[in-house]
Amino acid sequence: MWVSKPGVPVVTGSGDPTTVEGVLDIVRQQGGRVTSSRRLLLRALFDSADHHTAEELAAEVQREAPDIHLSTIYRNLDELERLGVIVHAHLGHGPATYHLAASAHGHFVCEECGKMIEAPDALFVGLARAAKAQFGFVIDPHHFGMLGRCADCS
């Protein structure tokens, strides 16, 4: 298991991080509010396993509730990340993308064609141990995509 980022709580409690209602229970347990915009945002994250930008998530939420502004989506994303239920990642040169913390993973991004490959955490265990042992540095393999070339482009 990866160490939580400084200032970000590790998801705990009786909530199930694999369901919308379970995540909302976690939000409540950590003092967060459950709002209709937050519920719609979480539903959009759960309904698709893909990585989505804030703008894409806003468009999804606004299909059901057109009055929810992009700034509300950003505030909710920040709060949900602060509570430890979602994470964001930078995959190459584009905007940050978001997904559920319960399904956090590393990423390989092809610099040639842009293909993104989800990499299991187990792949980074040795690197994490070496970075910690040699430099006292705790890595977060979820935050940035590792750039390189995919099998088709190399």
PDB file of N, CA and C in Angstrom, residues 18-94:
ATOM      1  N   THR A  18     -15.720   1.673  -2.935  1.00  0.00           N
ATOM      2  CA  THR A  18     -16.021   1.166  -4.273  1.00  0.00           C
ATOM      3  C   THR A  18     -17.456   1.459  -4.711  1.00  0.00           C
ATOM      4  N   THR A  19     -18.197   2.238  -3.901  1.00  0.00           N
ATOM      5  CA  THR A  19     -19.562   2.626  -4.266  1.00  0.00           C
ATOM      6  C   THR A  19     -19.755   4.114  -3.998  1.00  0.00           C
ATOM      7  N   VAL A  20     -20.666   4.741  -4.713  1.00  0.00           N
ATOM      8  CA  VAL A  20     -20.955   6.163  -4.500  1.00  0.00           C
ATOM      9  C   VAL A  20     -21.397   6.388  -3.063  1.00  0.00           C
ATOM     10  N   GLU A  21     -22.349   5.609  -2.583  1.00  0.00           N
ATOM     11  CA  GLU A  21     -22.848   5.797  -1.218  1.00  0.00           C
ATOM     12  C   GLU A  21     -21.751   5.532  -0.188  1.00  0.00           C
ATOM     13  N   GLY A  22     -20.899   4.552  -0.450  1.00  0.00           N
ATOM     14  CA  GLY A  22     -19.785   4.275   0.452  1.00  0.00           C
ATOM     15  C   GLY A  22     -18.815   5.440   0.528  1.00  0.00           C
ATOM     16  N   VAL A  23     -18.513   6.042  -0.615  1.00  0.00           N
ATOM     17  CA  VAL A  23     -17.623   7.207  -0.626  1.00  0.00           C
ATOM     18  C   VAL A  23     -18.287   8.376   0.097  1.00  0.00           C
ATOM     19  N   LEU A  24     -19.584   8.548  -0.110  1.00  0.00           N
ATOM     20  CA  LEU A  24     -20.293   9.620   0.597  1.00  0.00           C
ATOM     21  C   LEU A  24     -20.271   9.386   2.102  1.00  0.00           C
ATOM     22  N   ASP A  25     -20.328   8.123   2.551  1.00  0.00           N
ATOM     23  CA  ASP A  25     -20.180   7.818   3.978  1.00  0.00           C
ATOM     24  C   ASP A  25     -18.800   8.241   4.473  1.00  0.00           C
ATOM     25  N   ILE A  26     -17.776   7.962   3.675  1.00  0.00           N
ATOM     26  CA  ILE A  26     -16.414   8.371   4.039  1.00  0.00           C
ATOM     27  C   ILE A  26     -16.336   9.894   4.134  1.00  0.00           C
ATOM     28  N   VAL A  27     -16.928  10.575   3.167  1.00  0.00           N
ATOM     29  CA  VAL A  27     -16.945  12.042   3.177  1.00  0.00           C
ATOM     30  C   VAL A  27     -17.584  12.539   4.468  1.00  0.00           C
ATOM     31  N   ARG A  28     -18.744  11.977   4.833  1.00  0.00           N
ATOM     32  CA  ARG A  28     -19.434  12.386   6.074  1.00  0.00           C
ATOM     33  C   ARG A  28     -18.558  12.125   7.295  1.00  0.00           C
ATOM     34  N   GLN A  29     -17.946  10.937   7.360  1.00  0.00           N
ATOM     35  CA  GLN A  29     -17.121  10.566   8.508  1.00  0.00           C
ATOM     36  C   GLN A  29     -15.936  11.508   8.694  1.00  0.00           C
ATOM     37  N   GLN A  30     -15.459  12.081   7.592  1.00  0.00           N
ATOM     38  CA  GLN A  30     -14.312  12.978   7.671  1.00  0.00           C
ATOM     39  C   GLN A  30     -14.734  14.437   7.749  1.00  0.00           C
ATOM     40  N   GLY A  31     -16.018  14.667   7.994  1.00  0.00           N
ATOM     41  CA  GLY A  31     -16.499  16.025   8.193  1.00  0.00           C
ATOM     42  C   GLY A  31     -16.892  16.754   6.926  1.00  0.00           C
ATOM     43  N   GLY A  32     -16.894  16.064   5.802  1.00  0.00           N
ATOM     44  CA  GLY A  32     -17.281  16.690   4.545  1.00  0.00           C
ATOM     45  C   GLY A  32     -18.791  16.705   4.383  1.00  0.00           C
ATOM     46  N   ARG A  33     -19.265  17.587   3.524  1.00  0.00           N
ATOM     47  CA  ARG A  33     -20.704  17.689   3.254  1.00  0.00           C
ATOM     48  C   ARG A  33     -21.063  16.854   2.030  1.00  0.00           C
ATOM     49  N   VAL A  34     -22.273  16.322   2.058  1.00  0.00           N
ATOM     50  CA  VAL A  34     -22.805  15.596   0.912  1.00  0.00           C
ATOM     51  C   VAL A  34     -23.801  16.515   0.223  1.00  0.00           C
ATOM     52  N   THR A  35     -23.457  16.938  -0.990  1.00  0.00           N
ATOM     53  CA  THR A  35     -24.308  17.846  -1.756  1.00  0.00           C
ATOM     54  C   THR A  35     -24.731  17.154  -3.047  1.00  0.00           C
ATOM     55  N   SER A  36     -25.740  17.693  -3.687  1.00  0.00           N
ATOM     56  CA  SER A  36     -26.194  17.090  -4.946  1.00  0.00           C
ATOM     57  C   SER A  36     -25.095  17.163  -6.003  1.00  0.00           C
ATOM     58  N   SER A  37     -24.352  18.267  -6.046  1.00  0.00           N
ATOM     59  CA  SER A  37     -23.283  18.366  -7.047  1.00  0.00           C
ATOM     60  C   SER A  37     -22.178  17.358  -6.758  1.00  0.00           C
ATOM     61  N   ARG A  38     -21.877  17.123  -5.507  1.00  0.00           N
ATOM     62  CA  ARG A  38     -20.842  16.152  -5.139  1.00  0.00           C
ATOM     63  C   ARG A  38     -21.307  14.737  -5.498  1.00  0.00           C
ATOM     64  N   ARG A  39     -22.585  14.447  -5.236  1.00  0.00           N
ATOM     65  CA  ARG A  39     -23.138  13.140  -5.563  1.00  0.00           C
ATOM     66  C   ARG A  39     -23.082  12.897  -7.084  1.00  0.00           C
ATOM     67  N   LEU A  40     -23.469  13.902  -7.876  1.00  0.00           N
ATOM     68  CA  LEU A  40     -23.430  13.775  -9.338  1.00  0.00           C
ATOM     69  C   LEU A  40     -21.997  13.608  -9.837  1.00  0.00           C
ATOM     70  N   LEU A  41     -21.081  14.335  -9.248  1.00  0.00           N
ATOM     71  CA  LEU A  41     -19.675  14.236  -9.635  1.00  0.00           C
ATOM     72  C   LEU A  41     -19.139  12.831  -9.343  1.00  0.00           C
ATOM     73  N   LEU A  42     -19.442  12.320  -8.167  1.00  0.00           N
ATOM     74  CA  LEU A  42     -19.000  10.962  -7.837  1.00  0.00           C
ATOM     75  C   LEU A  42     -19.631   9.937  -8.766  1.00  0.00           C
ATOM     76  N   ARG A  43     -20.895  10.118  -9.085  1.00  0.00           N
ATOM     77  CA  ARG A  43     -21.555   9.191 -10.008  1.00  0.00           C
ATOM     78  C   ARG A  43     -20.840   9.214 -11.367  1.00  0.00           C
ATOM     79  N   ALA A  44     -20.462  10.395 -11.837  1.00  0.00           N
ATOM     80  CA  ALA A  44     -19.744  10.498 -13.111  1.00  0.00           C
ATOM     81  C   ALA A  44     -18.400   9.770 -13.033  1.00  0.00           C
ATOM     82  N   LEU A  45     -17.707   9.875 -11.902  1.00  0.00           N
ATOM     83  CA  LEU A  45     -16.436   9.173 -11.738  1.00  0.00           C
ATOM     84  C   LEU A  45     -16.637   7.657 -11.693  1.00  0.00           C
ATOM     85  N   PHE A  46     -17.697   7.207 -11.019  1.00  0.00           N
ATOM     86  CA  PHE A  46     -17.962   5.773 -10.916  1.00  0.00           C
ATOM     87  C   PHE A  46     -18.474   5.177 -12.219  1.00  0.00           C
ATOM     88  N   ASP A  47     -19.200   5.966 -13.004  1.00  0.00           N
ATOM     89  CA  ASP A  47     -19.810   5.439 -14.224  1.00  0.00           C
ATOM     90  C   ASP A  47     -18.808   5.162 -15.335  1.00  0.00           C
ATOM     91  N   SER A  48     -17.604   5.670 -15.217  1.00  0.00           N
ATOM     92  CA  SER A  48     -16.606   5.457 -16.249  1.00  0.00           C
ATOM     93  C   SER A  48     -15.264   5.152 -15.603  1.00  0.00           C
ATOM     94  N   ALA A  49     -14.607   4.121 -16.093  1.00  0.00           N
ATOM     95  CA  ALA A  49     -13.293   3.755 -15.562  1.00  0.00           C
ATOM     96  C   ALA A  49     -12.183   4.622 -16.157  1.00  0.00           C
ATOM     97  N   ASP A  50     -12.520   5.465 -17.125  1.00  0.00           N
ATOM     98  CA  ASP A  50     -11.519   6.310 -17.768  1.00  0.00           C
ATOM     99  C   ASP A  50     -11.075   7.436 -16.847  1.00  0.00           C
ATOM    100  N   HIS A  51      -9.996   8.087 -17.242  1.00  0.00           N
ATOM    101  CA  HIS A  51      -9.523   9.285 -16.561  1.00  0.00           C
ATOM    102  C   HIS A  51     -10.211  10.482 -17.212  1.00  0.00           C
ATOM    103  N   HIS A  52     -10.704  11.402 -16.405  1.00  0.00           N
ATOM    104  CA  HIS A  52     -11.434  12.550 -16.943  1.00  0.00           C
ATOM    105  C   HIS A  52     -10.866  13.859 -16.416  1.00  0.00           C
ATOM    106  N   THR A  53     -10.848  14.860 -17.274  1.00  0.00           N
ATOM    107  CA  THR A  53     -10.465  16.197 -16.847  1.00  0.00           C
ATOM    108  C   THR A  53     -11.636  16.819 -16.093  1.00  0.00           C
ATOM    109  N   ALA A  54     -11.374  17.909 -15.403  1.00  0.00           N
ATOM    110  CA  ALA A  54     -12.443  18.619 -14.701  1.00  0.00           C
ATOM    111  C   ALA A  54     -13.514  19.082 -15.687  1.00  0.00           C
ATOM    112  N   GLU A  55     -13.102  19.511 -16.857  1.00  0.00           N
ATOM    113  CA  GLU A  55     -14.054  19.979 -17.869  1.00  0.00           C
ATOM    114  C   GLU A  55     -14.939  18.843 -18.366  1.00  0.00           C
ATOM    115  N   GLU A  56     -14.364  17.669 -18.577  1.00  0.00           N
ATOM    116  CA  GLU A  56     -15.153  16.517 -19.002  1.00  0.00           C
ATOM    117  C   GLU A  56     -16.144  16.098 -17.918  1.00  0.00           C
ATOM    118  N   LEU A  57     -15.693  16.113 -16.674  1.00  0.00           N
ATOM    119  CA  LEU A  57     -16.582  15.773 -15.566  1.00  0.00           C
ATOM    120  C   LEU A  57     -17.698  16.808 -15.435  1.00  0.00           C
ATOM    121  N   ALA A  58     -17.356  18.085 -15.629  1.00  0.00           N
ATOM    122  CA  ALA A  58     -18.377  19.137 -15.564  1.00  0.00           C
ATOM    123  C   ALA A  58     -19.429  18.925 -16.645  1.00  0.00           C
ATOM    124  N   ALA A  59     -19.001  18.582 -17.845  1.00  0.00           N
ATOM    125  CA  ALA A  59     -19.957  18.346 -18.934  1.00  0.00           C
ATOM    126  C   ALA A  59     -20.887  17.194 -18.593  1.00  0.00           C
ATOM    127  N   GLU A  60     -20.342  16.149 -17.996  1.00  0.00           N
ATOM    128  CA  GLU A  60     -21.155  15.001 -17.596  1.00  0.00           C
ATOM    129  C   GLU A  60     -22.172  15.402 -16.523  1.00  0.00           C
ATOM    130  N   VAL A  61     -21.717  16.122 -15.518  1.00  0.00           N
ATOM    131  CA  VAL A  61     -22.607  16.567 -14.436  1.00  0.00           C
ATOM    132  C   VAL A  61     -23.673  17.518 -14.985  1.00  0.00           C
ATOM    133  N   GLN A  62     -23.267  18.418 -15.877  1.00  0.00           N
ATOM    134  CA  GLN A  62     -24.194  19.428 -16.414  1.00  0.00           C
ATOM    135  C   GLN A  62     -25.258  18.830 -17.331  1.00  0.00           C
ATOM    136  N   ARG A  63     -25.051  17.628 -17.837  1.00  0.00           N
ATOM    137  CA  ARG A  63     -26.115  16.957 -18.597  1.00  0.00           C
ATOM    138  C   ARG A  63     -27.329  16.710 -17.720  1.00  0.00           C
ATOM    139  N   GLU A  64     -27.067  16.433 -16.449  1.00  0.00           N
ATOM    140  CA  GLU A  64     -28.153  16.170 -15.505  1.00  0.00           C
ATOM    141  C   GLU A  64     -28.557  17.417 -14.727  1.00  0.00           C
ATOM    142  N   ALA A  65     -27.592  18.300 -14.485  1.00  0.00           N
ATOM    143  CA  ALA A  65     -27.851  19.512 -13.697  1.00  0.00           C
ATOM    144  C   ALA A  65     -27.114  20.684 -14.344  1.00  0.00           C
ATOM    145  N   PRO A  66     -27.706  21.309 -15.364  1.00  0.00           N
ATOM    146  CA  PRO A  66     -27.025  22.356 -16.133  1.00  0.00           C
ATOM    147  C   PRO A  66     -26.612  23.581 -15.316  1.00  0.00           C
ATOM    148  N   ASP A  67     -27.206  23.781 -14.159  1.00  0.00           N
ATOM    149  CA  ASP A  67     -26.897  24.960 -13.358  1.00  0.00           C
ATOM    150  C   ASP A  67     -25.627  24.803 -12.516  1.00  0.00           C
ATOM    151  N   ILE A  68     -25.008  23.615 -12.502  1.00  0.00           N
ATOM    152  CA  ILE A  68     -23.775  23.416 -11.729  1.00  0.00           C
ATOM    153  C   ILE A  68     -22.600  23.952 -12.546  1.00  0.00           C
ATOM    154  N   HIS A  69     -21.933  24.940 -11.995  1.00  0.00           N
ATOM    155  CA  HIS A  69     -20.854  25.653 -12.679  1.00  0.00           C
ATOM    156  C   HIS A  69     -19.529  24.883 -12.582  1.00  0.00           C
ATOM    157  N   LEU A  70     -18.641  25.127 -13.535  1.00  0.00           N
ATOM    158  CA  LEU A  70     -17.326  24.502 -13.553  1.00  0.00           C
ATOM    159  C   LEU A  70     -16.564  24.790 -12.255  1.00  0.00           C
ATOM    160  N   SER A  71     -16.705  25.996 -11.713  1.00  0.00           N
ATOM    161  CA  SER A  71     -16.000  26.322 -10.466  1.00  0.00           C
ATOM    162  C   SER A  71     -16.463  25.423  -9.317  1.00  0.00           C
ATOM    163  N   THR A  72     -17.732  25.027  -9.324  1.00  0.00           N
ATOM    164  CA  THR A  72     -18.251  24.105  -8.310  1.00  0.00           C
ATOM    165  C   THR A  72     -17.600  22.738  -8.471  1.00  0.00           C
ATOM    166  N   ILE A  73     -17.431  22.310  -9.704  1.00  0.00           N
ATOM    167  CA  ILE A  73     -16.768  21.032  -9.970  1.00  0.00           C
ATOM    168  C   ILE A  73     -15.338  21.074  -9.444  1.00  0.00           C
ATOM    169  N   TYR A  74     -14.604  22.142  -9.736  1.00  0.00           N
ATOM    170  CA  TYR A  74     -13.225  22.262  -9.243  1.00  0.00           C
ATOM    171  C   TYR A  74     -13.178  22.250  -7.718  1.00  0.00           C
ATOM    172  N   ARG A  75     -14.080  22.978  -7.061  1.00  0.00           N
ATOM    173  CA  ARG A  75     -14.101  22.996  -5.598  1.00  0.00           C
ATOM    174  C   ARG A  75     -14.380  21.602  -5.047  1.00  0.00           C
ATOM    175  N   ASN A  76     -15.332  20.899  -5.660  1.00  0.00           N
ATOM    176  CA  ASN A  76     -15.646  19.542  -5.211  1.00  0.00           C
ATOM    177  C   ASN A  76     -14.482  18.591  -5.445  1.00  0.00           C
ATOM    178  N   LEU A  77     -13.821  18.702  -6.590  1.00  0.00           N
ATOM    179  CA  LEU A  77     -12.662  17.856  -6.852  1.00  0.00           C
ATOM    180  C   LEU A  77     -11.580  18.100  -5.811  1.00  0.00           C
ATOM    181  N   ASP A  78     -11.310  19.359  -5.501  1.00  0.00           N
ATOM    182  CA  ASP A  78     -10.304  19.686  -4.480  1.00  0.00           C
ATOM    183  C   ASP A  78     -10.674  19.093  -3.127  1.00  0.00           C
ATOM    184  N   GLU A  79     -11.934  19.244  -2.733  1.00  0.00           N
ATOM    185  CA  GLU A  79     -12.382  18.734  -1.435  1.00  0.00           C
ATOM    186  C   GLU A  79     -12.349  17.208  -1.399  1.00  0.00           C
ATOM    187  N   LEU A  80     -12.805  16.551  -2.448  1.00  0.00           N
ATOM    188  CA  LEU A  80     -12.784  15.085  -2.484  1.00  0.00           C
ATOM    189  C   LEU A  80     -11.349  14.559  -2.474  1.00  0.00           C
ATOM    190  N   GLU A  81     -10.446  15.284  -3.099  1.00  0.00           N
ATOM    191  CA  GLU A  81      -9.044  14.868  -3.054  1.00  0.00           C
ATOM    192  C   GLU A  81      -8.471  15.104  -1.657  1.00  0.00           C
ATOM    193  N   ARG A  82      -8.807  16.228  -1.058  1.00  0.00           N
ATOM    194  CA  ARG A  82      -8.351  16.510   0.308  1.00  0.00           C
ATOM    195  C   ARG A  82      -8.832  15.429   1.271  1.00  0.00           C
ATOM    196  N   LEU A  83     -10.041  14.932   1.051  1.00  0.00           N
ATOM    197  CA  LEU A  83     -10.606  13.887   1.907  1.00  0.00           C
ATOM    198  C   LEU A  83     -10.054  12.501   1.581  1.00  0.00           C
ATOM    199  N   GLY A  84      -9.291  12.391   0.497  1.00  0.00           N
ATOM    200  CA  GLY A  84      -8.638  11.135   0.165  1.00  0.00           C
ATOM    201  C   GLY A  84      -9.476  10.150  -0.622  1.00  0.00           C
ATOM    202  N   VAL A  85     -10.579  10.602  -1.232  1.00  0.00           N
ATOM    203  CA  VAL A  85     -11.428   9.656  -1.972  1.00  0.00           C
ATOM    204  C   VAL A  85     -11.182   9.688  -3.479  1.00  0.00           C
ATOM    205  N   ILE A  86     -10.548  10.734  -3.992  1.00  0.00           N
ATOM    206  CA  ILE A  86     -10.142  10.766  -5.400  1.00  0.00           C
ATOM    207  C   ILE A  86      -8.688  11.217  -5.478  1.00  0.00           C
ATOM    208  N   VAL A  87      -8.075  10.966  -6.613  1.00  0.00           N
ATOM    209  CA  VAL A  87      -6.712  11.429  -6.879  1.00  0.00           C
ATOM    210  C   VAL A  87      -6.675  12.039  -8.273  1.00  0.00           C
ATOM    211  N   HIS A  88      -5.708  12.909  -8.485  1.00  0.00           N
ATOM    212  CA  HIS A  88      -5.531  13.426  -9.842  1.00  0.00           C
ATOM    213  C   HIS A  88      -4.153  13.004 -10.338  1.00  0.00           C
ATOM    214  N   ALA A  89      -4.024  12.944 -11.641  1.00  0.00           N
ATOM    215  CA  ALA A  89      -2.767  12.560 -12.263  1.00  0.00           C
ATOM    216  C   ALA A  89      -2.515  13.464 -13.458  1.00  0.00           C
ATOM    217  N   HIS A  90      -1.252  13.721 -13.728  1.00  0.00           N
ATOM    218  CA  HIS A  90      -0.838  14.478 -14.901  1.00  0.00           C
ATOM    219  C   HIS A  90      -0.271  13.466 -15.897  1.00  0.00           C
ATOM    220  N   LEU A  91      -0.968  13.304 -16.985  1.00  0.00           N
ATOM    221  CA  LEU A  91      -0.586  12.296 -17.978  1.00  0.00           C
ATOM    222  C   LEU A  91      -0.063  12.990 -19.226  1.00  0.00           C
ATOM    223  N   GLY A  92       1.195  13.313 -19.221  1.00  0.00           N
ATOM    224  CA  GLY A  92       1.771  14.007 -20.366  1.00  0.00           C
ATOM    225  C   GLY A  92       1.584  15.506 -20.242  1.00  0.00           C
ATOM    226  N   HIS A  93       1.291  16.148 -21.359  1.00  0.00           N
ATOM    227  CA  HIS A  93       1.259  17.606 -21.408  1.00  0.00           C
ATOM    228  C   HIS A  93      -0.131  18.198 -21.249  1.00  0.00           C
ATOM    229  N   GLY A  94      -1.145  17.384 -21.113  1.00  0.00           N
ATOM    230  CA  GLY A  94      -2.516  17.874 -21.008  1.00  0.00           C
ATOM    231  C   GLY A  94      -2.885  18.248 -19.583  1.00  0.00           C
TER     232      GLY A  94
END
